[in-house]
Amino acid sequence: MTEQRFAVVSGGGTGIGRAIAARLAGDGCRVVVLGRRAAVLEEARAEIERTAGPGAVVPLAGDLADPEAVERVAARIAELGPVDVLVNNAGAIITPPEDDGLAALAASWRRDLDTNLLTAVLLTTALQGVLRRPGGRLVVISSAAAQRGGAGPHSAGSYAAAKAALHGWAFGLARQLGPDGITVNVLAPGYVADTEIFGADRNEEFHARKVADTLVGRAGTPEDVAEAVAYIASPAAGYLTGQVIGLNGGAVLGR
């Protein structure tokens, strides 16, 4: 009898993270969903288990930029067994500075680096000892902004820089963990509709402009991202590691 695989998805309560968790649960994984809002995580659990069945999802709330909170959730995860799949999806769009001063700019950058970079570093470090060897899969969710640079209110400097930093960090992890049979890859989505990240600024003009950037004439969906993660995280992807994989409808060409 095949042992049930065990997955952890940060930012798993909404949008892309919830879709990834649902897809992995649909593949038979038991999935821990992490996030700051316990009520949102509970909603995700209930929704996913309507299809995947009772016990498929374990919600754990905590601020992943807080080392003490990460240690607490990591200890609970370690009790559940070796981690087959770790998806670092937690993140958010940029925080505008409160004013034009350098102090406000520094505070904004630190928040965005904490949210989009440090969360992944802390969680992965805390769980590194319980990743399955061999066969573990580490997936880092980045952004097309990291590949083409950020501009405008949705992907300006700090967000693009934080996401780009994930790439270099992931390359180092791929070298470090490869001998243990653990793969490390980055998935960099482009414009994905139906998420919280664009908030009130998303309108028909914005949507049309983003769709026009693609070669396939449509926006991405959370399910598109989840399907890509499902393959990268699968046992079949054991020869895929140390890569940045663009998922953007051709808005950013591979290089």
mmCIF file of C-alpha atoms in Angstrom:
data_model
loop_
_atom_site.group_PDB
_atom_site.id
_atom_site.type_symbol
_atom_site.label_atom_id
_atom_site.label_comp_id
_atom_site.label_asym_id
_atom_site.label_seq_id
_atom_site.Cartn_x
_atom_site.Cartn_y
_atom_site.Cartn_z
ATOM 1 C CA MET A 1 0.000 0.000 0.000
ATOM 2 C CA THR A 2 1.447 3.372 -1.041
ATOM 3 C CA GLU A 3 2.098 5.808 1.798
ATOM 4 C CA GLN A 4 0.072 9.032 1.629
ATOM 5 C CA ARG A 5 2.195 12.004 0.619
ATOM 6 C CA PHE A 6 2.315 15.030 2.893
ATOM 7 C CA ALA A 7 2.387 18.617 1.583
ATOM 8 C CA VAL A 8 2.707 22.074 3.130
ATOM 9 C CA VAL A 9 1.417 25.186 1.334
ATOM 10 C CA SER A 10 2.077 28.638 2.767
ATOM 11 C CA GLY A 11 -0.432 31.342 1.924
ATOM 12 C CA GLY A 12 -2.846 28.469 1.438
ATOM 13 C CA GLY A 13 -6.038 30.169 2.522
ATOM 14 C CA THR A 14 -6.930 32.117 -0.616
ATOM 15 C CA GLY A 15 -6.297 32.494 -4.334
ATOM 16 C CA ILE A 16 -3.313 30.660 -5.782
ATOM 17 C CA GLY A 17 -2.395 28.991 -2.504
ATOM 18 C CA ARG A 18 -5.869 27.592 -1.986
ATOM 19 C CA ALA A 19 -5.944 26.278 -5.559
ATOM 20 C CA ILE A 20 -2.571 24.588 -5.048
ATOM 21 C CA ALA A 21 -3.726 23.023 -1.795
ATOM 22 C CA ALA A 22 -6.922 21.775 -3.435
ATOM 23 C CA ARG A 23 -4.992 20.279 -6.360
ATOM 24 C CA LEU A 24 -2.513 18.474 -4.123
ATOM 25 C CA ALA A 25 -5.320 17.203 -1.896
ATOM 26 C CA GLY A 26 -7.099 15.997 -5.020
ATOM 27 C CA ASP A 27 -3.983 13.999 -5.852
ATOM 28 C CA GLY A 28 -4.271 12.260 -2.502
ATOM 29 C CA CYS A 29 -1.884 14.356 -0.427
ATOM 30 C CA ARG A 30 -2.618 15.380 3.125
ATOM 31 C CA VAL A 31 -2.069 19.145 3.055
ATOM 32 C CA VAL A 32 -1.187 21.664 5.737
ATOM 33 C CA VAL A 33 -2.339 25.161 4.780
ATOM 34 C CA LEU A 34 -0.528 28.045 6.464
ATOM 35 C CA GLY A 35 -1.535 31.693 6.748
ATOM 36 C CA ARG A 36 -2.122 34.500 9.203
ATOM 37 C CA ARG A 37 -5.924 34.332 9.326
ATOM 38 C CA ALA A 38 -7.329 31.294 11.107
ATOM 39 C CA ALA A 39 -10.892 31.874 9.884
ATOM 40 C CA VAL A 40 -9.784 32.040 6.251
ATOM 41 C CA LEU A 41 -7.773 28.841 6.629
ATOM 42 C CA GLU A 42 -10.762 27.100 8.151
ATOM 43 C CA GLU A 43 -12.905 28.184 5.194
ATOM 44 C CA ALA A 44 -10.286 26.755 2.829
ATOM 45 C CA ARG A 45 -10.219 23.483 4.744
ATOM 46 C CA ALA A 46 -13.998 23.119 4.593
ATOM 47 C CA GLU A 47 -14.111 23.907 0.879
ATOM 48 C CA ILE A 48 -11.301 21.545 -0.096
ATOM 49 C CA GLU A 49 -12.568 18.692 2.063
ATOM 50 C CA ARG A 50 -15.957 18.795 0.362
ATOM 51 C CA THR A 51 -14.149 17.193 -2.575
ATOM 52 C CA ALA A 52 -11.046 15.604 -1.078
ATOM 53 C CA GLY A 53 -12.765 14.170 1.993
ATOM 54 C CA PRO A 54 -12.442 14.651 5.764
ATOM 55 C CA GLY A 55 -8.939 14.985 7.168
ATOM 56 C CA ALA A 56 -7.365 16.038 3.883
ATOM 57 C CA VAL A 57 -6.418 19.509 5.137
ATOM 58 C CA VAL A 58 -4.796 20.719 8.352
ATOM 59 C CA PRO A 59 -5.041 24.522 8.881
ATOM 60 C CA LEU A 60 -2.270 26.165 10.929
ATOM 61 C CA ALA A 61 -2.316 29.913 11.554
ATOM 62 C CA GLY A 62 0.786 32.015 12.111
ATOM 63 C CA ASP A 63 2.772 34.980 10.830
ATOM 64 C CA LEU A 64 5.567 33.392 8.795
ATOM 65 C CA ALA A 65 7.693 36.532 9.058
ATOM 66 C CA ASP A 66 7.859 35.951 12.829
ATOM 67 C CA PRO A 67 10.593 33.425 13.757
ATOM 68 C CA GLU A 68 8.763 32.292 16.903
ATOM 69 C CA ALA A 69 5.556 31.664 14.976
ATOM 70 C CA VAL A 70 7.466 29.712 12.336
ATOM 71 C CA GLU A 71 9.118 27.553 15.004
ATOM 72 C CA ARG A 72 5.684 26.813 16.472
ATOM 73 C CA VAL A 73 4.054 25.754 13.194
ATOM 74 C CA ALA A 74 7.172 23.826 12.130
ATOM 75 C CA ALA A 75 7.084 21.807 15.351
ATOM 76 C CA ARG A 76 3.458 20.870 14.667
ATOM 77 C CA ILE A 77 4.248 19.949 11.055
ATOM 78 C CA ALA A 78 7.156 17.757 12.163
ATOM 79 C CA GLU A 79 4.722 15.775 14.325
ATOM 80 C CA LEU A 80 2.678 14.907 11.232
ATOM 81 C CA GLY A 81 5.519 13.181 9.402
ATOM 82 C CA PRO A 82 8.148 13.769 6.719
ATOM 83 C CA VAL A 83 7.262 16.576 4.288
ATOM 84 C CA ASP A 84 7.097 15.387 0.685
ATOM 85 C CA VAL A 85 6.132 18.765 -0.812
ATOM 86 C CA LEU A 86 6.782 22.274 0.479
ATOM 87 C CA VAL A 87 5.243 25.120 -1.524
ATOM 88 C CA ASN A 88 6.398 28.591 -0.478
ATOM 89 C CA ASN A 89 3.515 30.667 -1.795
ATOM 90 C CA ALA A 90 3.058 33.257 0.984
ATOM 91 C CA GLY A 91 3.492 36.835 -0.192
ATOM 92 C CA ALA A 92 1.722 40.068 -0.990
ATOM 93 C CA ILE A 93 1.949 43.043 -3.262
ATOM 94 C CA ILE A 94 3.987 46.090 -2.307
ATOM 95 C CA THR A 95 3.259 48.350 0.630
ATOM 96 C CA PRO A 96 3.375 52.024 -0.470
ATOM 97 C CA PRO A 97 5.600 54.248 1.699
ATOM 98 C CA GLU A 98 3.687 56.474 4.093
ATOM 99 C CA ASP A 99 5.485 59.589 2.834
ATOM 100 C CA ASP A 100 8.358 60.688 0.587
ATOM 101 C CA GLY A 101 11.090 60.290 3.202
ATOM 102 C CA LEU A 102 13.826 57.693 3.187
ATOM 103 C CA ALA A 103 12.700 56.314 6.547
ATOM 104 C CA ALA A 104 9.260 55.547 5.120
ATOM 105 C CA LEU A 105 10.838 54.007 2.030
ATOM 106 C CA ALA A 106 13.075 51.784 4.165
ATOM 107 C CA ALA A 107 10.113 50.647 6.261
ATOM 108 C CA SER A 108 8.120 49.813 3.127
ATOM 109 C CA TRP A 109 10.973 47.802 1.619
ATOM 110 C CA ARG A 110 11.530 45.899 4.861
ATOM 111 C CA ARG A 111 7.860 44.947 5.034
ATOM 112 C CA ASP A 112 7.882 43.703 1.459
ATOM 113 C CA LEU A 113 11.131 41.793 1.867
ATOM 114 C CA ASP A 114 9.804 40.207 5.055
ATOM 115 C CA THR A 115 6.518 39.222 3.399
ATOM 116 C CA ASN A 116 7.829 37.956 0.070
ATOM 117 C CA LEU A 117 11.318 36.667 0.918
ATOM 118 C CA LEU A 118 11.851 36.109 4.628
ATOM 119 C CA THR A 119 8.671 34.043 5.001
ATOM 120 C CA ALA A 120 10.033 31.473 2.542
ATOM 121 C CA VAL A 121 13.522 31.479 4.053
ATOM 122 C CA LEU A 122 12.295 30.988 7.627
ATOM 123 C CA LEU A 123 9.748 28.285 6.828
ATOM 124 C CA THR A 124 12.092 26.312 4.590
ATOM 125 C CA THR A 125 14.925 26.499 7.100
ATOM 126 C CA ALA A 126 12.639 25.356 9.910
ATOM 127 C CA LEU A 127 11.380 22.386 7.873
ATOM 128 C CA GLN A 128 14.590 21.451 6.069
ATOM 129 C CA GLY A 129 15.335 18.637 8.496
ATOM 130 C CA VAL A 130 11.949 16.964 7.910
ATOM 131 C CA LEU A 131 11.904 17.139 4.098
ATOM 132 C CA ARG A 132 11.715 13.624 2.700
ATOM 133 C CA ARG A 133 15.069 12.226 1.611
ATOM 134 C CA PRO A 134 15.109 11.212 -1.172
ATOM 135 C CA GLY A 135 12.065 12.501 -3.023
ATOM 136 C CA GLY A 136 11.282 15.842 -1.386
ATOM 137 C CA ARG A 137 9.952 18.635 -3.578
ATOM 138 C CA LEU A 138 10.466 22.313 -2.755
ATOM 139 C CA VAL A 139 8.507 24.773 -4.918
ATOM 140 C CA VAL A 140 8.954 28.544 -4.598
ATOM 141 C CA ILE A 141 6.276 30.821 -6.067
ATOM 142 C CA SER A 142 7.849 33.955 -7.527
ATOM 143 C CA SER A 143 6.522 36.400 -10.138
ATOM 144 C CA ALA A 144 7.128 37.537 -13.694
ATOM 145 C CA ALA A 145 8.018 40.884 -12.088
ATOM 146 C CA ALA A 146 11.259 39.264 -10.938
ATOM 147 C CA GLN A 147 12.149 38.454 -14.552
ATOM 148 C CA ARG A 148 11.252 41.697 -16.279
ATOM 149 C CA GLY A 149 11.479 44.214 -13.434
ATOM 150 C CA GLY A 150 8.694 45.912 -11.591
ATOM 151 C CA ALA A 151 6.869 49.046 -12.609
ATOM 152 C CA GLY A 152 3.743 50.788 -11.386
ATOM 153 C CA PRO A 153 1.738 50.273 -8.223
ATOM 154 C CA HIS A 154 1.539 46.461 -8.429
ATOM 155 C CA SER A 155 5.130 45.355 -8.925
ATOM 156 C CA ALA A 156 7.457 48.270 -8.241
ATOM 157 C CA GLY A 157 10.988 47.953 -6.873
ATOM 158 C CA SER A 158 10.598 46.206 -3.536
ATOM 159 C CA TYR A 159 8.204 43.502 -4.775
ATOM 160 C CA ALA A 160 10.227 42.640 -7.876
ATOM 161 C CA ALA A 161 13.454 42.703 -5.882
ATOM 162 C CA ALA A 162 12.079 40.407 -3.184
ATOM 163 C CA LYS A 163 10.799 37.928 -5.754
ATOM 164 C CA ALA A 164 14.094 38.025 -7.670
ATOM 165 C CA ALA A 165 15.970 37.316 -4.448
ATOM 166 C CA LEU A 166 14.016 34.086 -4.148
ATOM 167 C CA HIS A 167 15.652 32.885 -7.366
ATOM 168 C CA GLY A 168 19.236 33.132 -6.162
ATOM 169 C CA TRP A 169 18.292 31.621 -2.828
ATOM 170 C CA ALA A 170 16.506 28.714 -4.527
ATOM 171 C CA PHE A 171 19.501 28.022 -6.772
ATOM 172 C CA GLY A 172 21.677 27.659 -3.695
ATOM 173 C CA LEU A 173 19.163 25.312 -2.085
ATOM 174 C CA ALA A 174 19.033 23.201 -5.247
ATOM 175 C CA ARG A 175 22.797 22.705 -5.053
ATOM 176 C CA GLN A 176 22.660 21.990 -1.333
ATOM 177 C CA LEU A 177 19.723 19.580 -1.342
ATOM 178 C CA GLY A 178 20.231 17.845 -4.680
ATOM 179 C CA PRO A 179 22.565 15.195 -3.249
ATOM 180 C CA ASP A 180 19.785 14.270 -0.814
ATOM 181 C CA GLY A 181 17.365 13.668 -3.680
ATOM 182 C CA ILE A 182 15.372 16.862 -3.014
ATOM 183 C CA THR A 183 14.453 19.075 -5.950
ATOM 184 C CA VAL A 184 14.097 22.872 -5.724
ATOM 185 C CA ASN A 185 12.346 24.906 -8.406
ATOM 186 C CA VAL A 186 10.855 28.378 -8.828
ATOM 187 C CA LEU A 187 7.526 28.978 -10.565
ATOM 188 C CA ALA A 188 7.067 32.557 -11.761
ATOM 189 C CA PRO A 189 3.448 33.323 -12.719
ATOM 190 C CA GLY A 190 2.436 36.348 -14.724
ATOM 191 C CA TYR A 191 -0.960 38.024 -14.472
ATOM 192 C CA VAL A 192 -3.375 35.751 -12.614
ATOM 193 C CA ALA A 193 -6.934 36.996 -12.261
ATOM 194 C CA ASP A 194 -9.243 36.047 -9.381
ATOM 195 C CA THR A 195 -6.727 36.719 -6.624
ATOM 196 C CA GLU A 196 -6.553 39.322 -3.851
ATOM 197 C CA ILE A 197 -3.223 40.718 -4.959
ATOM 198 C CA PHE A 198 -4.481 43.478 -7.246
ATOM 199 C CA GLY A 199 -7.320 44.567 -4.967
ATOM 200 C CA ALA A 200 -9.445 47.576 -5.824
ATOM 201 C CA ASP A 201 -7.014 48.774 -8.509
ATOM 202 C CA ARG A 202 -8.054 46.002 -10.877
ATOM 203 C CA ASN A 203 -10.555 47.233 -13.457
ATOM 204 C CA GLU A 204 -11.544 46.394 -17.024
ATOM 205 C CA GLU A 205 -8.825 48.573 -18.542
ATOM 206 C CA PHE A 206 -6.153 47.060 -16.321
ATOM 207 C CA HIS A 207 -7.358 43.532 -17.086
ATOM 208 C CA ALA A 208 -7.440 44.160 -20.834
ATOM 209 C CA ARG A 209 -3.924 45.580 -20.797
ATOM 210 C CA LYS A 210 -2.562 42.574 -18.936
ATOM 211 C CA VAL A 211 -4.332 40.126 -21.254
ATOM 212 C CA ALA A 212 -2.988 42.000 -24.310
ATOM 213 C CA ASP A 213 0.551 41.362 -23.017
ATOM 214 C CA THR A 214 0.073 37.599 -23.402
ATOM 215 C CA LEU A 215 0.409 35.489 -26.531
ATOM 216 C CA VAL A 216 -2.578 33.311 -25.682
ATOM 217 C CA GLY A 217 -5.122 36.082 -25.215
ATOM 218 C CA ARG A 218 -6.263 35.369 -21.680
ATOM 219 C CA ALA A 219 -5.391 35.882 -18.048
ATOM 220 C CA GLY A 220 -3.993 33.093 -15.963
ATOM 221 C CA THR A 221 -6.060 31.411 -13.279
ATOM 222 C CA PRO A 222 -5.128 30.018 -9.872
ATOM 223 C CA GLU A 223 -5.855 26.585 -11.330
ATOM 224 C CA ASP A 224 -3.212 27.136 -14.047
ATOM 225 C CA VAL A 225 -0.641 27.670 -11.316
ATOM 226 C CA ALA A 226 -1.902 24.695 -9.343
ATOM 227 C CA GLU A 227 -1.566 22.394 -12.347
ATOM 228 C CA ALA A 228 2.043 23.460 -12.885
ATOM 229 C CA VAL A 229 2.843 22.972 -9.205
ATOM 230 C CA ALA A 230 1.233 19.521 -9.273
ATOM 231 C CA TYR A 231 3.751 18.370 -11.876
ATOM 232 C CA ILE A 232 6.795 20.058 -10.309
ATOM 233 C CA ALA A 233 5.838 18.501 -6.963
ATOM 234 C CA SER A 234 5.158 15.047 -8.366
ATOM 235 C CA PRO A 235 7.399 11.978 -8.102
ATOM 236 C CA ALA A 236 7.690 12.141 -11.906
ATOM 237 C CA ALA A 237 9.646 15.432 -11.727
ATOM 238 C CA GLY A 238 12.760 14.036 -10.099
ATOM 239 C CA TYR A 239 15.095 15.312 -12.863
ATOM 240 C CA LEU A 240 13.753 18.873 -12.759
ATOM 241 C CA THR A 241 15.639 21.067 -10.314
ATOM 242 C CA GLY A 242 17.322 24.457 -10.056
ATOM 243 C CA GLN A 243 14.980 26.035 -12.617
ATOM 244 C CA VAL A 244 12.890 29.199 -12.890
ATOM 245 C CA ILE A 245 9.761 28.248 -14.819
ATOM 246 C CA GLY A 246 7.737 31.078 -16.329
ATOM 247 C CA LEU A 247 3.956 30.670 -16.350
ATOM 248 C CA ASN A 248 2.719 33.836 -18.018
ATOM 249 C CA GLY A 249 0.947 33.077 -21.283
ATOM 250 C CA GLY A 250 3.982 34.302 -23.206
ATOM 251 C CA ALA A 251 4.017 37.769 -21.662
ATOM 252 C CA VAL A 252 7.668 37.143 -20.707
ATOM 253 C CA LEU A 253 9.547 34.890 -23.117
ATOM 254 C CA GLY A 254 11.871 32.230 -21.723
ATOM 255 C CA ARG A 255 15.567 32.892 -21.486
#
